[in-house]
Short mmCIF file of C-alpha atoms in Angstrom, two decimals:
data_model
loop_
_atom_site.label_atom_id
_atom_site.label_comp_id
_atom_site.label_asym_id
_atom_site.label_seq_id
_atom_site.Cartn_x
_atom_site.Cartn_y
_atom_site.Cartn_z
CA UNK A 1 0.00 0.00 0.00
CA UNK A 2 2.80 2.23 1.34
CA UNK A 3 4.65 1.51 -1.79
CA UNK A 4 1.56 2.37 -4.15
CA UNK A 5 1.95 5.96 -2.72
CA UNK A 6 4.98 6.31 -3.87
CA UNK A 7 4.32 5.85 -7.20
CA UNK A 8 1.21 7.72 -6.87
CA UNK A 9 3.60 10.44 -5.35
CA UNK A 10 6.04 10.15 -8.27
CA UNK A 11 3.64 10.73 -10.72
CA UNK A 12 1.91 13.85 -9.14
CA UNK A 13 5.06 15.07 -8.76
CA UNK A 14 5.88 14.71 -12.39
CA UNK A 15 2.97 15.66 -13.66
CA UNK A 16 3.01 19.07 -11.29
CA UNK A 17 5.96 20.19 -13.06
CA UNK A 18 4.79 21.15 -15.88
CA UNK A 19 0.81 20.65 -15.47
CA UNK A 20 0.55 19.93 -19.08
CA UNK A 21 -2.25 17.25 -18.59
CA UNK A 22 -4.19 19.42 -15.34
CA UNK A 23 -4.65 21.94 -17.71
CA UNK A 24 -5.79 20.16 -20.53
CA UNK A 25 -8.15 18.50 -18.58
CA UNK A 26 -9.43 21.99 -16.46
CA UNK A 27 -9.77 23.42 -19.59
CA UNK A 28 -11.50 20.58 -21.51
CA UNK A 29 -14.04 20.33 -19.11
CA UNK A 30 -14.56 24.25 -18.50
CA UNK A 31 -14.92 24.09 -22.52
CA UNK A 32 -17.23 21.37 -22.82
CA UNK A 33 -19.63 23.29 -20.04
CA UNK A 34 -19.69 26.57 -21.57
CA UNK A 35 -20.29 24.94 -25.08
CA UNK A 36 -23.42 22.89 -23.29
CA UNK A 37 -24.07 26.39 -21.68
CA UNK A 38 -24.59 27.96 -24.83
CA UNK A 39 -26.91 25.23 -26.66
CA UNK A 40 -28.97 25.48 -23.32
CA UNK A 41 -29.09 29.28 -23.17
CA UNK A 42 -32.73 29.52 -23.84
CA UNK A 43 -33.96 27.59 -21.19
CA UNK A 44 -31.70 28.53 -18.61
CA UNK A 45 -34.05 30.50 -16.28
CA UNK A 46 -36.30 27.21 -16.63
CA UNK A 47 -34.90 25.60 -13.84
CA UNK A 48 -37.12 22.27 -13.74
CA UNK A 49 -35.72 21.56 -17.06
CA UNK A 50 -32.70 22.92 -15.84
CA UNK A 51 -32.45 20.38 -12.74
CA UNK A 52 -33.31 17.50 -15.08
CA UNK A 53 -30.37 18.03 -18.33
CA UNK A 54 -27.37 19.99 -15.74
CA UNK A 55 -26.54 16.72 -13.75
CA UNK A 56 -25.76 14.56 -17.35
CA UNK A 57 -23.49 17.97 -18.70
CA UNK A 58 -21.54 18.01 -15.47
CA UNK A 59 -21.15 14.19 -15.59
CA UNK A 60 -20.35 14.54 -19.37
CA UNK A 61 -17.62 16.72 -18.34
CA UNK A 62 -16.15 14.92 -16.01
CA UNK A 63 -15.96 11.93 -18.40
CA UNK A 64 -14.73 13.00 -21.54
CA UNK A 65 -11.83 15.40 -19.37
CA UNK A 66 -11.08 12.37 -17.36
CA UNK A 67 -10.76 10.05 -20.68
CA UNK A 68 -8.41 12.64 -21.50
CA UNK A 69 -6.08 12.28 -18.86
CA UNK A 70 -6.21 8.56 -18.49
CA UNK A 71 -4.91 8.17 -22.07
CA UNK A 72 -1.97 9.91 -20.93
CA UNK A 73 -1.11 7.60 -17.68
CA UNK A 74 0.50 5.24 -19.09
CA UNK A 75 1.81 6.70 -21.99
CA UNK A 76 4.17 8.63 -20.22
CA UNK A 77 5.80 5.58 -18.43
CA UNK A 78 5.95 4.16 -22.12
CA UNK A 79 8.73 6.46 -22.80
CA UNK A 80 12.50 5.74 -21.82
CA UNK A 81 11.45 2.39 -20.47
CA UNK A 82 9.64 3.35 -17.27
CA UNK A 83 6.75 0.65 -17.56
CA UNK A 84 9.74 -1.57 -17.79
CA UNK A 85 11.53 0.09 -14.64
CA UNK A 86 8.16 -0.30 -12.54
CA UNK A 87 7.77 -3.86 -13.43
CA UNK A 88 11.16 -4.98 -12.49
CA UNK A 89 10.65 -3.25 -9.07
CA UNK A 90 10.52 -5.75 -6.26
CA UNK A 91 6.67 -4.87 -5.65
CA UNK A 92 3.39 -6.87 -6.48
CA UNK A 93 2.35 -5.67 -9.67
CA UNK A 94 -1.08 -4.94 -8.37
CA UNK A 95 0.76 -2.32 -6.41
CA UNK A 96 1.16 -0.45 -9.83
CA UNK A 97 -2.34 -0.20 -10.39
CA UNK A 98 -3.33 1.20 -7.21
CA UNK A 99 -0.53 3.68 -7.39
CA UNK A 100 -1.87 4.84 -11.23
CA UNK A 101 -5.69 4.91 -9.76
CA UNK A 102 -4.23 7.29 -6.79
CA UNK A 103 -2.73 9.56 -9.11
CA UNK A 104 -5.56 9.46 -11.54
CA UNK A 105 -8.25 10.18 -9.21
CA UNK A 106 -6.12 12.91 -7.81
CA UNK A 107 -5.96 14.66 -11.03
CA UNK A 108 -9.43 14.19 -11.78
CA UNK A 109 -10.83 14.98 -8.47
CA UNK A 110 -8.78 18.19 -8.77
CA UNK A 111 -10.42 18.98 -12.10
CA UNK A 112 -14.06 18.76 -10.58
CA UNK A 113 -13.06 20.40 -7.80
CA UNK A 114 -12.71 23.62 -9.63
CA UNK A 115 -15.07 22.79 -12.81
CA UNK A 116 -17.74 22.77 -10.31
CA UNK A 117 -18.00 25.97 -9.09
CA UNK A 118 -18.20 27.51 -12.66
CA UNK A 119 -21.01 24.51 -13.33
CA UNK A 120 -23.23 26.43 -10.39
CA UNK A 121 -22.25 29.59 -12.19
CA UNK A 122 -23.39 28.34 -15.02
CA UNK A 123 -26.47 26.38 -14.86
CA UNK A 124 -27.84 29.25 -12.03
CA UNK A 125 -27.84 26.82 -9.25
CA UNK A 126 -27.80 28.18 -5.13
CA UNK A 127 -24.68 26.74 -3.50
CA UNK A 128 -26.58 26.22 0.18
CA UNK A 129 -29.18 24.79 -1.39
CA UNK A 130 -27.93 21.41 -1.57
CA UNK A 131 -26.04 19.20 0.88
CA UNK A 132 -22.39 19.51 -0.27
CA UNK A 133 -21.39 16.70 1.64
CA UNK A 134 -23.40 14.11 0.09
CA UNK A 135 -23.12 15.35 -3.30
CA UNK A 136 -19.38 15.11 -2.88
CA UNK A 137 -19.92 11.72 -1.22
CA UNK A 138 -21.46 10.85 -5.07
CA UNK A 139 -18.84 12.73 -6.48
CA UNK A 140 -16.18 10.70 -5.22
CA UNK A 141 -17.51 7.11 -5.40
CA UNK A 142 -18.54 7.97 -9.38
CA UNK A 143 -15.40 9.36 -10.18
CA UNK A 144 -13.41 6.61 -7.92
CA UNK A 145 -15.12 3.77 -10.34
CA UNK A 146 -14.69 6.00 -13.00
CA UNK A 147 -10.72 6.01 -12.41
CA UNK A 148 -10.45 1.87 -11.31
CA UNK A 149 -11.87 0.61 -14.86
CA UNK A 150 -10.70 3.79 -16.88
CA UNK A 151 -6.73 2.95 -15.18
CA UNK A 152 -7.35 -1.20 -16.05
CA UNK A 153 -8.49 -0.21 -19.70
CA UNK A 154 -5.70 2.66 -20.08
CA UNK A 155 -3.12 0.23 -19.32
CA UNK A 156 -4.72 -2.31 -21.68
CA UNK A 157 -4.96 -0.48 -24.68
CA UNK A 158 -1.54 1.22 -24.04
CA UNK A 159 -0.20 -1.40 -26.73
CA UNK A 160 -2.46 -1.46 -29.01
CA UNK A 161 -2.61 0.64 -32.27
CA UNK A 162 -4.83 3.40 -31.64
CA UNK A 163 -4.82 3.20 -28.20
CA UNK A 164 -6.02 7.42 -27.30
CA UNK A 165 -9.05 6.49 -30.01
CA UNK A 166 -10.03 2.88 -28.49
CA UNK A 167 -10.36 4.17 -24.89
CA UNK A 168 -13.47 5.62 -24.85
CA UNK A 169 -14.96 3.03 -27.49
CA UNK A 170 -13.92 0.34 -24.87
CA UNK A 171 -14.65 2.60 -21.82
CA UNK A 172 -18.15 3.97 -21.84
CA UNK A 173 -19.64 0.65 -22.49
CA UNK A 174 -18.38 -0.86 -19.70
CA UNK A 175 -19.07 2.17 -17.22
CA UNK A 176 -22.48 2.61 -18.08
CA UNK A 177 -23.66 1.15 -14.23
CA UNK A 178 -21.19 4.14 -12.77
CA UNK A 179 -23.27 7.07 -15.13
CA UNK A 180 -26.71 6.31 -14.54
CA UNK A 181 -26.36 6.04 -10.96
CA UNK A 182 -24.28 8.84 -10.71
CA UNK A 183 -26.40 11.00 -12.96
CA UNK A 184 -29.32 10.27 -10.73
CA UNK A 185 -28.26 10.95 -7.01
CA UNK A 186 -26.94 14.41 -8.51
CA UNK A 187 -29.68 15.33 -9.79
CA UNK A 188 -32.13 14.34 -7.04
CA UNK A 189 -29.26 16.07 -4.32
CA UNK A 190 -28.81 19.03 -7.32
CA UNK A 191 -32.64 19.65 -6.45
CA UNK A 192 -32.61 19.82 -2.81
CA UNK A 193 -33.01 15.76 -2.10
CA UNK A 194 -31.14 14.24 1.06
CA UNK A 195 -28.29 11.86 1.42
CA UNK A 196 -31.18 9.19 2.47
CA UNK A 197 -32.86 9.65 -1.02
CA UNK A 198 -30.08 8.40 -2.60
CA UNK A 199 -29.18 4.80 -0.73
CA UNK A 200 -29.87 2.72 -3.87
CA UNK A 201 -27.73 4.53 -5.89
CA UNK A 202 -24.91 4.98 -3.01
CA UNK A 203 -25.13 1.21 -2.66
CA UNK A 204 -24.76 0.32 -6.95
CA UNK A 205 -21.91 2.76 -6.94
CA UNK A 206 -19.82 1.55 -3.53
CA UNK A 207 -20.87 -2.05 -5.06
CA UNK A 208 -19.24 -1.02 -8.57
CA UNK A 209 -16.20 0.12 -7.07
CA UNK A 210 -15.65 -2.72 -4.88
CA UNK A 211 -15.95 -5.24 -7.22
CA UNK A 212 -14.28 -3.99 -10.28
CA UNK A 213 -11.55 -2.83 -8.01
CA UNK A 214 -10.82 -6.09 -7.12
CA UNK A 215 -10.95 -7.14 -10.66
CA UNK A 216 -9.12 -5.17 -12.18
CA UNK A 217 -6.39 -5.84 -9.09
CA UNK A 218 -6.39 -9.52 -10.26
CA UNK A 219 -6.22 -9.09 -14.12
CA UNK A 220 -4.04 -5.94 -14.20
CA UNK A 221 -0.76 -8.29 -14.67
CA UNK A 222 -2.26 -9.34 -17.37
CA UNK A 223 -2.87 -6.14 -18.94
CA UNK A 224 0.80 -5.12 -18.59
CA UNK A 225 2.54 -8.25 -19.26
CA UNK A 226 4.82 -8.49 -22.74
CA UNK B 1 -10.18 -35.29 -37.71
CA UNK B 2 -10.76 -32.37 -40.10
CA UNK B 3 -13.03 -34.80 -42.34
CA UNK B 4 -15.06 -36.07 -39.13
CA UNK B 5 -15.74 -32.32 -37.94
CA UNK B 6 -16.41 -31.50 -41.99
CA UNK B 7 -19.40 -34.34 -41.78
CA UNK B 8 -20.61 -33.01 -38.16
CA UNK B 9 -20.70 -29.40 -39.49
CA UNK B 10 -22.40 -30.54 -42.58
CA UNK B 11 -25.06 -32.59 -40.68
CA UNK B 12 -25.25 -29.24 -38.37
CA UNK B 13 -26.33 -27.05 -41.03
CA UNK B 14 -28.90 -29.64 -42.70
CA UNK B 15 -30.33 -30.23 -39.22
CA UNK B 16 -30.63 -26.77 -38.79
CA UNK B 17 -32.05 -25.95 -41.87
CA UNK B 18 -34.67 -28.72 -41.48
CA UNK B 19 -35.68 -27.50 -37.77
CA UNK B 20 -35.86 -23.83 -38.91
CA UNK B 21 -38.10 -24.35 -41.77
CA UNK B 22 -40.08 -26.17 -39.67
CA UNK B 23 -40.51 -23.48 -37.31
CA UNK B 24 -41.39 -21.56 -40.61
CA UNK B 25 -44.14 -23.73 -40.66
CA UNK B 26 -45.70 -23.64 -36.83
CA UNK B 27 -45.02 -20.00 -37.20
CA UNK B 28 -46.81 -18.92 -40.60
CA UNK B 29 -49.49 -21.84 -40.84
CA UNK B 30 -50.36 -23.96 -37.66
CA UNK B 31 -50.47 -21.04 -35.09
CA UNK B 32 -53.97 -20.04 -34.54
CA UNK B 33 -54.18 -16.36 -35.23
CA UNK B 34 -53.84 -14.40 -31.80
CA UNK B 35 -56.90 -12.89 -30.12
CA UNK B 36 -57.43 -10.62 -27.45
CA UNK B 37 -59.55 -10.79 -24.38
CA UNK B 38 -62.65 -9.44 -26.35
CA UNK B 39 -62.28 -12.17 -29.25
CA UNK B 40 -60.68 -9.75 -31.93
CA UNK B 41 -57.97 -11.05 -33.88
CA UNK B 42 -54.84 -9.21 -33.75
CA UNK B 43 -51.90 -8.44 -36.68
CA UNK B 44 -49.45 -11.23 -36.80
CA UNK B 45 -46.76 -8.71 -34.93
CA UNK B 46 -46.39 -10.93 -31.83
CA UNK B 47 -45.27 -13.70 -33.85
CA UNK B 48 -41.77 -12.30 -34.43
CA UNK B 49 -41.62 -13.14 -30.61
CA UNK B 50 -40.87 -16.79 -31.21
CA UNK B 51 -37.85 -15.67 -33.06
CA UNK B 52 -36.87 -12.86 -30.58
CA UNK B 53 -36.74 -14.80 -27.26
CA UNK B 54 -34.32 -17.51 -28.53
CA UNK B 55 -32.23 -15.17 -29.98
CA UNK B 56 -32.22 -13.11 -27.07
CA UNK B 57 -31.39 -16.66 -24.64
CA UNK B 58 -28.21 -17.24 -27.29
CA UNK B 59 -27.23 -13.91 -27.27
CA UNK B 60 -26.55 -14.05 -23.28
CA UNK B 61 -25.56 -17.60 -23.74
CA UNK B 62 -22.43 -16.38 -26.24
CA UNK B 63 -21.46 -13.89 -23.38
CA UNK B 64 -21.18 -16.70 -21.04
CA UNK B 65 -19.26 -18.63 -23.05
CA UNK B 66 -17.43 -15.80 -24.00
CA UNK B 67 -16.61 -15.05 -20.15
CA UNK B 68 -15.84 -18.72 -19.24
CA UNK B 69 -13.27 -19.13 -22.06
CA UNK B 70 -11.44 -16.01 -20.74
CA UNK B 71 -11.32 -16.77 -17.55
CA UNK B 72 -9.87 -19.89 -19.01
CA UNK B 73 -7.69 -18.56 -21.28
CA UNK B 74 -5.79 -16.60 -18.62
CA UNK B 75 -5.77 -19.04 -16.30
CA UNK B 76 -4.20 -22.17 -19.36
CA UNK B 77 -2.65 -19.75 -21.75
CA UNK B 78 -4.26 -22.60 -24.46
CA UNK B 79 -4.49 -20.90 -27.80
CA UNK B 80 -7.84 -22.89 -27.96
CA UNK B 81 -9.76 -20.85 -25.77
CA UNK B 82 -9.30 -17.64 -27.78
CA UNK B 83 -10.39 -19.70 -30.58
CA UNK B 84 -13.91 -20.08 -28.89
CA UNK B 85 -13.76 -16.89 -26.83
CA UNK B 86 -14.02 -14.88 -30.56
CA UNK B 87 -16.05 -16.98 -32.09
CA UNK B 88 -18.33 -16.88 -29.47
CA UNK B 89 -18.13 -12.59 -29.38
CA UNK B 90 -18.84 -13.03 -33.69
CA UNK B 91 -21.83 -14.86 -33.21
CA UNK B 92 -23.33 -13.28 -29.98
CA UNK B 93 -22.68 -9.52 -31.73
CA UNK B 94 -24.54 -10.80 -34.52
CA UNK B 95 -27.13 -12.20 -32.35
CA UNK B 96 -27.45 -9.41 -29.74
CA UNK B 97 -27.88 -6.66 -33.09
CA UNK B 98 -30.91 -9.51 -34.19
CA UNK B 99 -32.34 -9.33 -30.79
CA UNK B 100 -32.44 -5.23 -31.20
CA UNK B 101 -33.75 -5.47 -34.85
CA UNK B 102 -36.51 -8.02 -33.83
CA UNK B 103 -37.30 -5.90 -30.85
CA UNK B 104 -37.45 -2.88 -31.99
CA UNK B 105 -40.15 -4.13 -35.48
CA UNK B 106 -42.06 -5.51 -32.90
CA UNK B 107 -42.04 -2.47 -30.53
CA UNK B 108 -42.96 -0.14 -33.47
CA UNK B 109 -45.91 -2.14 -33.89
CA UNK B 110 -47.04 -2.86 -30.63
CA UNK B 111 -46.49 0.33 -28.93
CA UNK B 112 -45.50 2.88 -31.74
CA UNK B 113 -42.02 3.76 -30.95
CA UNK B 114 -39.06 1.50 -31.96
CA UNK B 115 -37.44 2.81 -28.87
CA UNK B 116 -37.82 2.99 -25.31
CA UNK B 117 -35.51 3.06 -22.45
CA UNK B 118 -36.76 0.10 -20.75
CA UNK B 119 -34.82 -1.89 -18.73
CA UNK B 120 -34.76 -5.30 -21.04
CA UNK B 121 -33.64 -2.78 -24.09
CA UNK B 122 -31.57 -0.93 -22.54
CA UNK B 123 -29.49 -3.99 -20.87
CA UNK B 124 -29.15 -5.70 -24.84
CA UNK B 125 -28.06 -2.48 -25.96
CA UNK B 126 -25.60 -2.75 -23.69
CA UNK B 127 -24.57 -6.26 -24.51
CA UNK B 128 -24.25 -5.35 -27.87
CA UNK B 129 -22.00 -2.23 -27.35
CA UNK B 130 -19.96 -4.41 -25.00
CA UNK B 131 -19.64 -6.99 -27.42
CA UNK B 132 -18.88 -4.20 -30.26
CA UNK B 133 -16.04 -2.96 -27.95
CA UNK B 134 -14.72 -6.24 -27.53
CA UNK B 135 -14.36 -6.85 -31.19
CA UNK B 136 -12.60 -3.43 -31.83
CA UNK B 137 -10.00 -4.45 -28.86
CA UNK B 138 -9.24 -7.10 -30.79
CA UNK B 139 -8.99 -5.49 -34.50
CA UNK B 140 -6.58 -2.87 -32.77
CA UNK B 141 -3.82 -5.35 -31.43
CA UNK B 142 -1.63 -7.45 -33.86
CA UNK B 143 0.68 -9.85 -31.74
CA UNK B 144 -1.81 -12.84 -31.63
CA UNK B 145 -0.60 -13.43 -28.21
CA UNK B 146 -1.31 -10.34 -26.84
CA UNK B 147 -4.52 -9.88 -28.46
CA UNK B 148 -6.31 -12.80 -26.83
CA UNK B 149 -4.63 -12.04 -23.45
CA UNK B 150 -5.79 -8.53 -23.53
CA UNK B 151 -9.33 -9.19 -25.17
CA UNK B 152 -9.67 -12.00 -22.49
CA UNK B 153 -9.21 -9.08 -19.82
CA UNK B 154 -11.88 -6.66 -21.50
CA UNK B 155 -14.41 -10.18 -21.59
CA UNK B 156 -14.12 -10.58 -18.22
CA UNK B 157 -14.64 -6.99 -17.45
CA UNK B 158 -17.44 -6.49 -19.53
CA UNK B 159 -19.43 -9.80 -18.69
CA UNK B 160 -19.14 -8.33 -14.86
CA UNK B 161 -20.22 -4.80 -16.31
CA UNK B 162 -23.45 -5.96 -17.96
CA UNK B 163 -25.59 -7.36 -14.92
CA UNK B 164 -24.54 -4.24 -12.71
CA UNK B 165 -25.94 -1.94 -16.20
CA UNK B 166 -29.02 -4.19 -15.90
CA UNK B 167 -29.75 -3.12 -12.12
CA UNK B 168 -28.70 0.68 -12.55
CA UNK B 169 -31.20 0.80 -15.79
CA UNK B 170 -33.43 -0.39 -13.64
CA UNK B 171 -32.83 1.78 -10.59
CA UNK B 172 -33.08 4.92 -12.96
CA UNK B 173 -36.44 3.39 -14.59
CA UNK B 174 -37.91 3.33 -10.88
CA UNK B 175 -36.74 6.35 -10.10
CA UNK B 176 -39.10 7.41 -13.45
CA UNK B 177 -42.64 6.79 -14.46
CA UNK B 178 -43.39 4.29 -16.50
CA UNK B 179 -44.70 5.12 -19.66
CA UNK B 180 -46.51 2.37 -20.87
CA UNK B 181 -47.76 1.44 -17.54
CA UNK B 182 -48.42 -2.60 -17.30
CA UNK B 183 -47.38 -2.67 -21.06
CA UNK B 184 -43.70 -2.90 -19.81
CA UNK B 185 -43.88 -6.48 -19.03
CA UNK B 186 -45.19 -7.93 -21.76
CA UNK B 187 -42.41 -10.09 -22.66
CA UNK B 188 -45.16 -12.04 -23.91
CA UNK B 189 -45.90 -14.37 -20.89
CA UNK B 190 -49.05 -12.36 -19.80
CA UNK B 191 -50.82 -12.47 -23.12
CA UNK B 192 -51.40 -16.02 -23.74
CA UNK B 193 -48.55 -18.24 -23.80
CA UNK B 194 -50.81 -21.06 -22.74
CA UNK B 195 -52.14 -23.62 -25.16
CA UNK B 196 -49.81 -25.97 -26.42
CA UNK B 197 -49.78 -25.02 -29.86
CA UNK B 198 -48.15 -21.59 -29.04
CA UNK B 199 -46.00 -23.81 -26.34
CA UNK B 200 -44.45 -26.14 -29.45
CA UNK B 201 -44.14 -23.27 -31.87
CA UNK B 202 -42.04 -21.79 -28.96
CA UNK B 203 -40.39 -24.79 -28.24
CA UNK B 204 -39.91 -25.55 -32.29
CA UNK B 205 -38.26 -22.20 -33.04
CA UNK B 206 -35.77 -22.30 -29.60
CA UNK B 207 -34.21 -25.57 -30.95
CA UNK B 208 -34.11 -23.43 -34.88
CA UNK B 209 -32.41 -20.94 -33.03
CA UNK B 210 -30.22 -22.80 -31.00
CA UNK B 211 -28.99 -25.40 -33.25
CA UNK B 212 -28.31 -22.23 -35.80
CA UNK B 213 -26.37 -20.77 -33.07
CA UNK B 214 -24.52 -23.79 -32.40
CA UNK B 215 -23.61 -24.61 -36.16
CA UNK B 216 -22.41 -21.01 -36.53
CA UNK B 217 -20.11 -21.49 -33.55
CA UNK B 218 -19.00 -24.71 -34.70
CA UNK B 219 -18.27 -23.22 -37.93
CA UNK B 220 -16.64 -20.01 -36.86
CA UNK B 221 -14.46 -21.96 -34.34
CA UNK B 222 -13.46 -24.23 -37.04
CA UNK B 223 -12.62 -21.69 -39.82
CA UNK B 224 -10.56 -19.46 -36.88
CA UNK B 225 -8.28 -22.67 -36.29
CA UNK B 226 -7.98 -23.00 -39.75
CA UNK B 227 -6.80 -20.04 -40.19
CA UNK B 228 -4.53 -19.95 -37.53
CA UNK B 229 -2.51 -22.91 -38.71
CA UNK B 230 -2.38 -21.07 -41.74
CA UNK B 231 -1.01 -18.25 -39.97
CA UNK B 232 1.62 -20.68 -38.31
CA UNK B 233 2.62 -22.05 -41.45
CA UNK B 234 3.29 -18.61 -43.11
CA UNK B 235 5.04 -17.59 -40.97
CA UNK B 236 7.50 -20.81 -40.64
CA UNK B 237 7.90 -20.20 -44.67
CA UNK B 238 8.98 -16.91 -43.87
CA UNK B 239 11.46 -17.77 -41.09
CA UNK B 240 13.08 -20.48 -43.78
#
């Protein structure tokens, strides 16, 4: 675990020097909201229909900036040998995973964490009006399942031919059960619903993370083998 | 060996063919034309329904099989379990796009829309995106090796993902009215599966379907190893 950090560490630290991927990804997802913004703008002050389409934009958002930066994970250790370098380190290879999901989820949870504030701007919602705590609580688990099958399929299609095009083709399919769910408890805490209102969807996310964590800890050799 | 599977495939096919056209048959002349509770004969739109179900059974069945042979790939490394893992994704995305087709006909007619966002849809769609994905894994990766260990690690994923779709559709359906009210269920076991006649055109065009589904895969696995010793040889000529 302790050794999982470190790469998580290393590559936060790398990628912090010159924030090439943070930005892409901050803007990306600023970009994609303004340009749903716009194609809403007549409806705007309609906020029924308002609470019903926001919660898929911000999740749209999310996505596509977060397919952007898992692309780029393990392309960067493709370079000078580092994949190589990791695998010969005396540490389960499972290890490398969890480090890659740490620093993944990182990055994206610093993305949302300033995209959101602009999506309130936005879409004309009342920060205070909504518990924070829970939607973060949704937040999190989405983007945490988000980051376990997007790191597994990252490292999978790292080899193949056109690996940035084939990760969403393989990726969206598969993380259909994190969307919906996700999708839902925003938009029922979006427009003023408890934590409690949520519990089904709570459960199928924590229950999607659990279990394709595990997966993906038992067939990631396999995705990095030569 | 080859000759004895060339006589099983060819007694495969004729079997098939036989069965299917006499599902034809049950389907297009025995059935009694379908009435509702008042005694007025309906259109003949229900009937696709004995072709739909089956399909729909192999469709899932191909994912299994698709699913088990990963698993088994990774854990025996045997080149043979590829072999059945692709043919079984060929014939169960060909399937799973005839389970949509059929649905969808039948839904235009029934309800008026080809397309709802019901759970049973949505949960094939899924399948056959999954299966779709699968296929374009494996098109993107040229080391034979690699290819069936990766697209063995995308099966497995995506035979977990496609229950846990099934219960978030139907989570957000619940959270939703229905549209169509009772409608929803009609799978076709409230309207009048009972009388045997409809039970042995049923049971008539599930073996069609099946036996097609099996010849296919019989087929398809054979034609893959062919072409993999091909491949083999090729590439021995080209060492020399």
């Amino acid at each position: 675990m302790i050794r999982s950090f470190h790469i998580a560490l290393k590559d936060l630290k790398a990628e912090f020097r010159t924030k090439q991927l943070l930005n892409s990804m901050l803007i990306f997802s600023v970009l994609v909201l303004v340009v749903f913004s716009i194609s809403f703008g007549d409806f705007l002050g309609d906020s029924a229909k308002v609470a019903k389409l926001a919660p898929g934009v911000l999740w749209v958002a999310f996505t596509f900036a977060g397919t952007l930066g898992l692309s780029r994970t393990f392309v960067l250790e493709n370079e000078n040998g580092c994949l190589d370098a990791l695998k010969l380190c005396p540490i389960d290879r499972s290890a490398i995973y969890t480090g890659k999901v740490f620093s993944n989820l990182m990055l994206v949870l610093i993305t949302e964490a300033v995209t959101f504030p602009l999506f309130i701007v936005l879409f004309n919602y009342s920060p205070g009006h909504f518990s924070l705590f829970g939607f973060s609580l949704i937040l999190f688990l989405g983007t945490f399942g988000f980051i376990v099958t997007g790191t597994l399929l990252s490292a999978l299609t790292l080899r193949t031919r056109t690996r940035e095009l084939l990760l969403p083709v393989l990726l969206l399919p598969v993380l259909l059960p994190v969307l919906i769910p996700a999708v839902e408890a925003s938009s029922t805490l979006l427009s003023g619903g408890e934590l409690g209102d949520v519990l089904s969807e709570l459960r199928l996310l924590a229950g999607y993370d659990l279990v394709f964590f595990v997966i993906a800890q038992l067939v990631f050799e396999y995705a990095i083998q030569d | 060996m080859s000759r004895n599977f060339r006589k099983i495939e060819a007694f495969l096919g004729l079997l098939t063919a036989g069965v299917m056209l006499f599902a034809f048959y049950l389907m297009f002349f025995y059935l009694p034309p379908m009435k509702d509770e008042a005694g007025e004969v309906l259109n003949s739109s229900f009937n696709i329904f004995y072709f739909h179900l089956p399909i729909a059974l192999s469709s899932y069945l191909a994912f299994a099989i698709l699913f088990l042979c990963s698993l088994f790939f990774l854990w025996k490394k045997a080149s043979c379990w590829d072999i059945y893992a692709r043919s079984a994704a060929e014939v169960g995305a060909l399937f799973a796009f005839l389970v949509l087709l059929t649905g969808s006909i039948w839904a235009k007619a029934a309800w008026g829309w080809y397309w709802i966002w019901d759970i049973r849809l949505s949960t094939s769609l899924v399948l056959f995106l999954v299966y779709l994905a699968y296929l374009a894994l494996r098109q993107a990766v040229e080391e034979p090796e690699k290819r069936a260990r990766f697209a063995a690690v995308f099966g497995i994923l995506g035979f977990v993902s496609v229950p846990m779709s099934f219960f978030s559709i139907r989570l957000w359906r619940s959270a939703h009215p229905l549209m169509f009210g009772q409608n929803l269920g009609a799978s076709g076991k409230g309207g009048g599966l009972e009388g045997s006649a409809l039970k042995l055109t049923l049971l008539v065009n599930s073996l069609a379907i099946f036996l097609l589904f099996a010849s296919l895969f019989i087929l398809k696995t054979q034609n893959e190893s062919l072409q993999e010793k091909l491949e083999e040889k090729n590439a021995r000529q080209f060492d020399e």
